[in-house]
Structure formats: structure tokens, C-alpha cells
Amino acid sequence: MNNPDCLFCGIVAGEVPSEKVAETDLAMAFRDINPQAPTHVLVIPKRHSPTLTELAGAHPDAAVGVLTLAHQVATDEGVAGGYRLVCNNGARAQQSVFHAHAHVLGGRDFAWPPG
Ligand code: 5GP
Ligand code: ZN
């Protein structure tokens, strides 16, 4: 389950420090180190998978666990009325950490289309 070369596996294991905001059996949520909005929380599966879409194919319960925890975080942060849920899927979409994650962004207005 744990990939020794993966930053977010290190966060799940507690070997890399993070500001954790929530956790379930399947997923963990912590604040992004470089926030792009007043609320910017990363929600990750505890199980390693490079992308959320690959996780959904192999372990759908874990992928649903990420989405469920993302909405719980948005509720707890007071932004459930309107927030951006972002999955950068692949290098061309600016994914930089290849352990599946969803960004929960809230607390400001957002533009569309995204950059
Ligand atoms: P991606 O670009 O892969 O969609 O998102 C990766 C996110 O992880 C970025 O928003 C980046 O700021 C965040 N990040 C990178 N390294 C760390 C870290 O060590 N701790 C935390 N909390 N966030 C990180
Ligand atoms: Zn990992």
C-alpha cells in the first residue's frame, strides 16, 4: 500500500509532517503547503495510486472515500455552499504529486474556464 518514494505516502505514514484536518479509514485531509484560496485542503486516499481515476478503477471504495471526505471537509470549513473540487490528472494538467488527491478550494469566488 505504501510507496517509499512517494511524498504523500510519507504524509499518510506520519513520516512527513502535515497539518491534518480530517481522516477516515480510507482517506486523509491536510492543508496544502502553498494555498491558492482561503480554504485549500488536499484529500488523499491512504492507499497509494498515481491518479484518482486509476484509483477509481482498482479500488472504487477508496475513490468514493476521497469524494466523501472532500465534502465533509468543505462542510467543516464552512464552504459547502460553493467550492472548487480539482483533480489535476496527469502532468499536462499540472499534476505534480503522483499520489491521487483532490484539492478542496473555497472561501473566494472562482473563474471559469480554469487556466
Ligand atoms: P498537484 O499539482 O499534483 O495537483 O498538487 C500537489 C499539491 O501538493 C500542490 O498544491 C502543492 O502545493 C502541494 N504540496 C506539495 N508538497 C507538499 C507538502 O510537502 N505538504 C503539503 N501539505 N502540500 C504539499
Ligand atoms: Zn503515495
PDB file of C-alpha atoms and ligand atoms in Angstrom:
ATOM      1  CA  MET A   1       0.000   0.000   0.000  1.00  0.00           C
ATOM      2  CA  ASN A   2       2.789   2.436   0.939  1.00  0.00           C
ATOM      3  CA  ASN A   3       5.248   3.656  -1.715  1.00  0.00           C
ATOM      4  CA  PRO A   4       8.587   4.594  -0.086  1.00  0.00           C
ATOM      5  CA  ASP A   5       9.368   7.103  -2.866  1.00  0.00           C
ATOM      6  CA  CYS A   6       6.044   8.944  -2.522  1.00  0.00           C
ATOM      7  CA  LEU A   7       5.704  12.229  -0.587  1.00  0.00           C
ATOM      8  CA  PHE A   8       2.014  11.731   0.217  1.00  0.00           C
ATOM      9  CA  CYS A   9       2.575   8.125   1.378  1.00  0.00           C
ATOM     10  CA  GLY A  10       5.080   9.703   3.789  1.00  0.00           C
ATOM     11  CA  ILE A  11       2.350  12.080   4.999  1.00  0.00           C
ATOM     12  CA  VAL A  12      -0.099   9.159   5.468  1.00  0.00           C
ATOM     13  CA  ALA A  13       2.556   7.317   7.478  1.00  0.00           C
ATOM     14  CA  GLY A  14       3.276  10.399   9.609  1.00  0.00           C
ATOM     15  CA  GLU A  15       6.896  10.433   8.435  1.00  0.00           C
ATOM     16  CA  VAL A  16       6.388  13.799   6.685  1.00  0.00           C
ATOM     17  CA  PRO A  17       4.684  16.466   8.830  1.00  0.00           C
ATOM     18  CA  SER A  18       1.354  17.904   7.704  1.00  0.00           C
ATOM     19  CA  GLU A  19      -1.500  19.989   9.094  1.00  0.00           C
ATOM     20  CA  LYS A  20      -4.154  17.282   9.195  1.00  0.00           C
ATOM     21  CA  VAL A  21      -7.781  18.419   9.272  1.00  0.00           C
ATOM     22  CA  ALA A  22      -9.698  15.125   8.950  1.00  0.00           C
ATOM     23  CA  GLU A  23      -9.248  11.397   8.491  1.00  0.00           C
ATOM     24  CA  THR A  24     -11.286   8.256   7.823  1.00  0.00           C
ATOM     25  CA  ASP A  25     -10.323   4.607   7.347  1.00  0.00           C
ATOM     26  CA  LEU A  26      -9.894   5.267   3.614  1.00  0.00           C
ATOM     27  CA  ALA A  27      -8.737   8.872   3.272  1.00  0.00           C
ATOM     28  CA  MET A  28      -6.893  11.754   4.895  1.00  0.00           C
ATOM     29  CA  ALA A  29      -7.195  15.542   4.535  1.00  0.00           C
ATOM     30  CA  PHE A  30      -4.483  18.131   5.221  1.00  0.00           C
ATOM     31  CA  ARG A  31      -3.806  21.763   4.315  1.00  0.00           C
ATOM     32  CA  ASP A  32      -1.905  22.495   1.108  1.00  0.00           C
ATOM     33  CA  ILE A  33       1.567  23.896   1.811  1.00  0.00           C
ATOM     34  CA  ASN A  34       1.031  26.589  -0.873  1.00  0.00           C
ATOM     35  CA  PRO A  35      -2.640  27.614  -0.527  1.00  0.00           C
ATOM     36  CA  GLN A  36      -4.432  29.097  -3.554  1.00  0.00           C
ATOM     37  CA  ALA A  37      -7.591  30.106  -1.653  1.00  0.00           C
ATOM     38  CA  PRO A  38      -8.572  30.839   1.984  1.00  0.00           C
ATOM     39  CA  THR A  39      -9.511  27.145   2.228  1.00  0.00           C
ATOM     40  CA  HIS A  40      -7.131  24.849   0.358  1.00  0.00           C
ATOM     41  CA  VAL A  41      -7.162  21.288   1.632  1.00  0.00           C
ATOM     42  CA  LEU A  42      -5.800  18.185  -0.097  1.00  0.00           C
ATOM     43  CA  VAL A  43      -7.818  14.985   0.278  1.00  0.00           C
ATOM     44  CA  ILE A  44      -5.895  11.805  -0.489  1.00  0.00           C
ATOM     45  CA  PRO A  45      -6.559   8.068  -0.319  1.00  0.00           C
ATOM     46  CA  LYS A  46      -4.473   6.257   2.285  1.00  0.00           C
ATOM     47  CA  ARG A  47      -3.784   3.628  -0.383  1.00  0.00           C
ATOM     48  CA  HIS A  48      -1.197   4.684  -2.990  1.00  0.00           C
ATOM     49  CA  SER A  49      -2.372   5.192  -6.564  1.00  0.00           C
ATOM     50  CA  PRO A  50      -0.864   7.646  -9.068  1.00  0.00           C
ATOM     51  CA  THR A  51      -4.168   9.263 -10.063  1.00  0.00           C
ATOM     52  CA  LEU A  52      -7.714   9.400  -8.748  1.00  0.00           C
ATOM     53  CA  THR A  53      -9.059   7.901 -11.961  1.00  0.00           C
ATOM     54  CA  GLU A  54      -6.756   4.869 -11.699  1.00  0.00           C
ATOM     55  CA  LEU A  55      -7.787   4.505  -8.057  1.00  0.00           C
ATOM     56  CA  ALA A  56     -11.460   4.541  -9.086  1.00  0.00           C
ATOM     57  CA  GLY A  57     -10.880   1.622 -11.444  1.00  0.00           C
ATOM     58  CA  ALA A  58      -8.895  -0.502  -8.995  1.00  0.00           C
ATOM     59  CA  HIS A  59     -10.421   0.472  -5.646  1.00  0.00           C
ATOM     60  CA  PRO A  60     -13.703   2.324  -6.106  1.00  0.00           C
ATOM     61  CA  ASP A  61     -14.394   2.343  -2.360  1.00  0.00           C
ATOM     62  CA  ALA A  62     -11.206   4.372  -1.796  1.00  0.00           C
ATOM     63  CA  ALA A  63     -12.101   6.833  -4.574  1.00  0.00           C
ATOM     64  CA  VAL A  64     -15.575   7.347  -3.112  1.00  0.00           C
ATOM     65  CA  GLY A  65     -13.900   7.746   0.281  1.00  0.00           C
ATOM     66  CA  VAL A  66     -11.896  10.679  -1.105  1.00  0.00           C
ATOM     67  CA  LEU A  67     -15.002  12.380  -2.500  1.00  0.00           C
ATOM     68  CA  THR A  68     -16.994  11.819   0.678  1.00  0.00           C
ATOM     69  CA  LEU A  69     -14.236  13.220   2.867  1.00  0.00           C
ATOM     70  CA  ALA A  70     -13.803  16.182   0.489  1.00  0.00           C
ATOM     71  CA  HIS A  71     -17.417  17.217   1.042  1.00  0.00           C
ATOM     72  CA  GLN A  72     -17.070  16.685   4.793  1.00  0.00           C
ATOM     73  CA  VAL A  73     -14.028  18.977   4.796  1.00  0.00           C
ATOM     74  CA  ALA A  74     -15.918  21.615   2.776  1.00  0.00           C
ATOM     75  CA  THR A  75     -18.756  21.453   5.309  1.00  0.00           C
ATOM     76  CA  ASP A  76     -16.406  21.693   8.282  1.00  0.00           C
ATOM     77  CA  GLU A  77     -14.568  24.640   6.658  1.00  0.00           C
ATOM     78  CA  GLY A  78     -17.873  26.466   6.070  1.00  0.00           C
ATOM     79  CA  VAL A  79     -17.572  26.491   2.262  1.00  0.00           C
ATOM     80  CA  ALA A  80     -20.024  23.714   1.312  1.00  0.00           C
ATOM     81  CA  GLY A  81     -22.313  26.258  -0.386  1.00  0.00           C
ATOM     82  CA  GLY A  82     -19.778  26.681  -3.204  1.00  0.00           C
ATOM     83  CA  TYR A  83     -16.322  25.269  -3.549  1.00  0.00           C
ATOM     84  CA  ARG A  84     -13.995  24.077  -6.287  1.00  0.00           C
ATOM     85  CA  LEU A  85     -13.026  20.388  -6.253  1.00  0.00           C
ATOM     86  CA  VAL A  86      -9.972  19.970  -8.502  1.00  0.00           C
ATOM     87  CA  CYS A  87      -8.160  16.834  -9.641  1.00  0.00           C
ATOM     88  CA  ASN A  88      -5.152  17.582 -11.817  1.00  0.00           C
ATOM     89  CA  ASN A  89      -4.945  14.300 -13.709  1.00  0.00           C
ATOM     90  CA  GLY A  90      -1.554  13.864 -15.394  1.00  0.00           C
ATOM     91  CA  ALA A  91       1.493  16.061 -15.963  1.00  0.00           C
ATOM     92  CA  ARG A  92      -0.131  18.051 -18.768  1.00  0.00           C
ATOM     93  CA  ALA A  93      -2.877  19.106 -16.349  1.00  0.00           C
ATOM     94  CA  GLN A  94      -0.207  20.282 -13.857  1.00  0.00           C
ATOM     95  CA  GLN A  95      -0.348  17.235 -11.582  1.00  0.00           C
ATOM     96  CA  SER A  96       2.941  17.389  -9.676  1.00  0.00           C
ATOM     97  CA  VAL A  97       2.484  14.747  -6.945  1.00  0.00           C
ATOM     98  CA  PHE A  98       1.597  11.328  -8.328  1.00  0.00           C
ATOM     99  CA  HIS A  99      -0.367  10.072  -5.352  1.00  0.00           C
ATOM    100  CA  ALA A 100      -4.070  10.600  -6.068  1.00  0.00           C
ATOM    101  CA  HIS A 101      -5.553  13.718  -4.491  1.00  0.00           C
ATOM    102  CA  ALA A 102      -8.398  16.177  -4.735  1.00  0.00           C
ATOM    103  CA  HIS A 103      -7.972  19.869  -3.965  1.00  0.00           C
ATOM    104  CA  VAL A 104     -10.806  21.409  -1.928  1.00  0.00           C
ATOM    105  CA  LEU A 105     -10.667  25.147  -2.680  1.00  0.00           C
ATOM    106  CA  GLY A 106     -13.081  27.622  -1.120  1.00  0.00           C
ATOM    107  CA  GLY A 107     -13.596  30.955   0.565  1.00  0.00           C
ATOM    108  CA  ARG A 108     -13.362  33.078  -2.586  1.00  0.00           C
ATOM    109  CA  ASP A 109     -15.040  33.392  -5.993  1.00  0.00           C
ATOM    110  CA  PHE A 110     -13.657  31.313  -8.876  1.00  0.00           C
ATOM    111  CA  ALA A 111     -13.448  31.945 -12.603  1.00  0.00           C
ATOM    112  CA  TRP A 112     -14.404  29.664 -15.494  1.00  0.00           C
ATOM    113  CA  PRO A 113     -12.820  28.429 -17.729  1.00  0.00           C
ATOM    114  CA  PRO A 114      -9.894  27.432 -15.493  1.00  0.00           C
ATOM    115  CA  GLY A 115      -6.375  28.350 -16.554  1.00  0.00           C
TER     116      GLY A 115
HETATM  117  P1  5GP B   1      -0.924  18.797  -7.906  1.00  0.00           P
HETATM  118  O1  5GP B   1      -0.138  19.866  -8.615  1.00  0.00           O
HETATM  119  O2  5GP B   1      -0.214  17.460  -8.001  1.00  0.00           O
HETATM  120  O3  5GP B   1      -2.369  18.712  -8.313  1.00  0.00           O
HETATM  121  O4  5GP B   1      -0.986  19.208  -6.382  1.00  0.00           O
HETATM  122  C1  5GP B   1       0.023  18.940  -5.463  1.00  0.00           C
HETATM  123  C2  5GP B   1      -0.165  19.890  -4.316  1.00  0.00           C
HETATM  124  O5  5GP B   1       0.615  19.424  -3.237  1.00  0.00           O
HETATM  125  C3  5GP B   1       0.300  21.331  -4.612  1.00  0.00           C
HETATM  126  O6  5GP B   1      -0.812  22.207  -4.471  1.00  0.00           O
HETATM  127  C4  5GP B   1       1.379  21.572  -3.575  1.00  0.00           C
HETATM  128  O7  5GP B   1       1.339  22.883  -3.054  1.00  0.00           O
HETATM  129  C5  5GP B   1       1.098  20.536  -2.522  1.00  0.00           C
HETATM  130  N1  5GP B   1       2.277  20.069  -1.808  1.00  0.00           N
HETATM  131  C6  5GP B   1       3.483  19.723  -2.339  1.00  0.00           C
HETATM  132  N2  5GP B   1       4.316  19.310  -1.369  1.00  0.00           N
HETATM  133  C7  5GP B   1       3.609  19.383  -0.199  1.00  0.00           C
HETATM  134  C8  5GP B   1       3.947  19.084   1.158  1.00  0.00           C
HETATM  135  O8  5GP B   1       5.057  18.649   1.487  1.00  0.00           O
HETATM  136  N3  5GP B   1       2.984  19.289   2.087  1.00  0.00           N
HETATM  137  C9  5GP B   1       1.741  19.769   1.765  1.00  0.00           C
HETATM  138  N4  5GP B   1       0.859  19.959   2.765  1.00  0.00           N
HETATM  139  N5  5GP B   1       1.391  20.061   0.488  1.00  0.00           N
HETATM  140  C10 5GP B   1       2.320  19.861  -0.479  1.00  0.00           C
HETATM  141 ZN    ZN B   2       1.725   7.506  -2.380  1.00  0.00          ZN
END
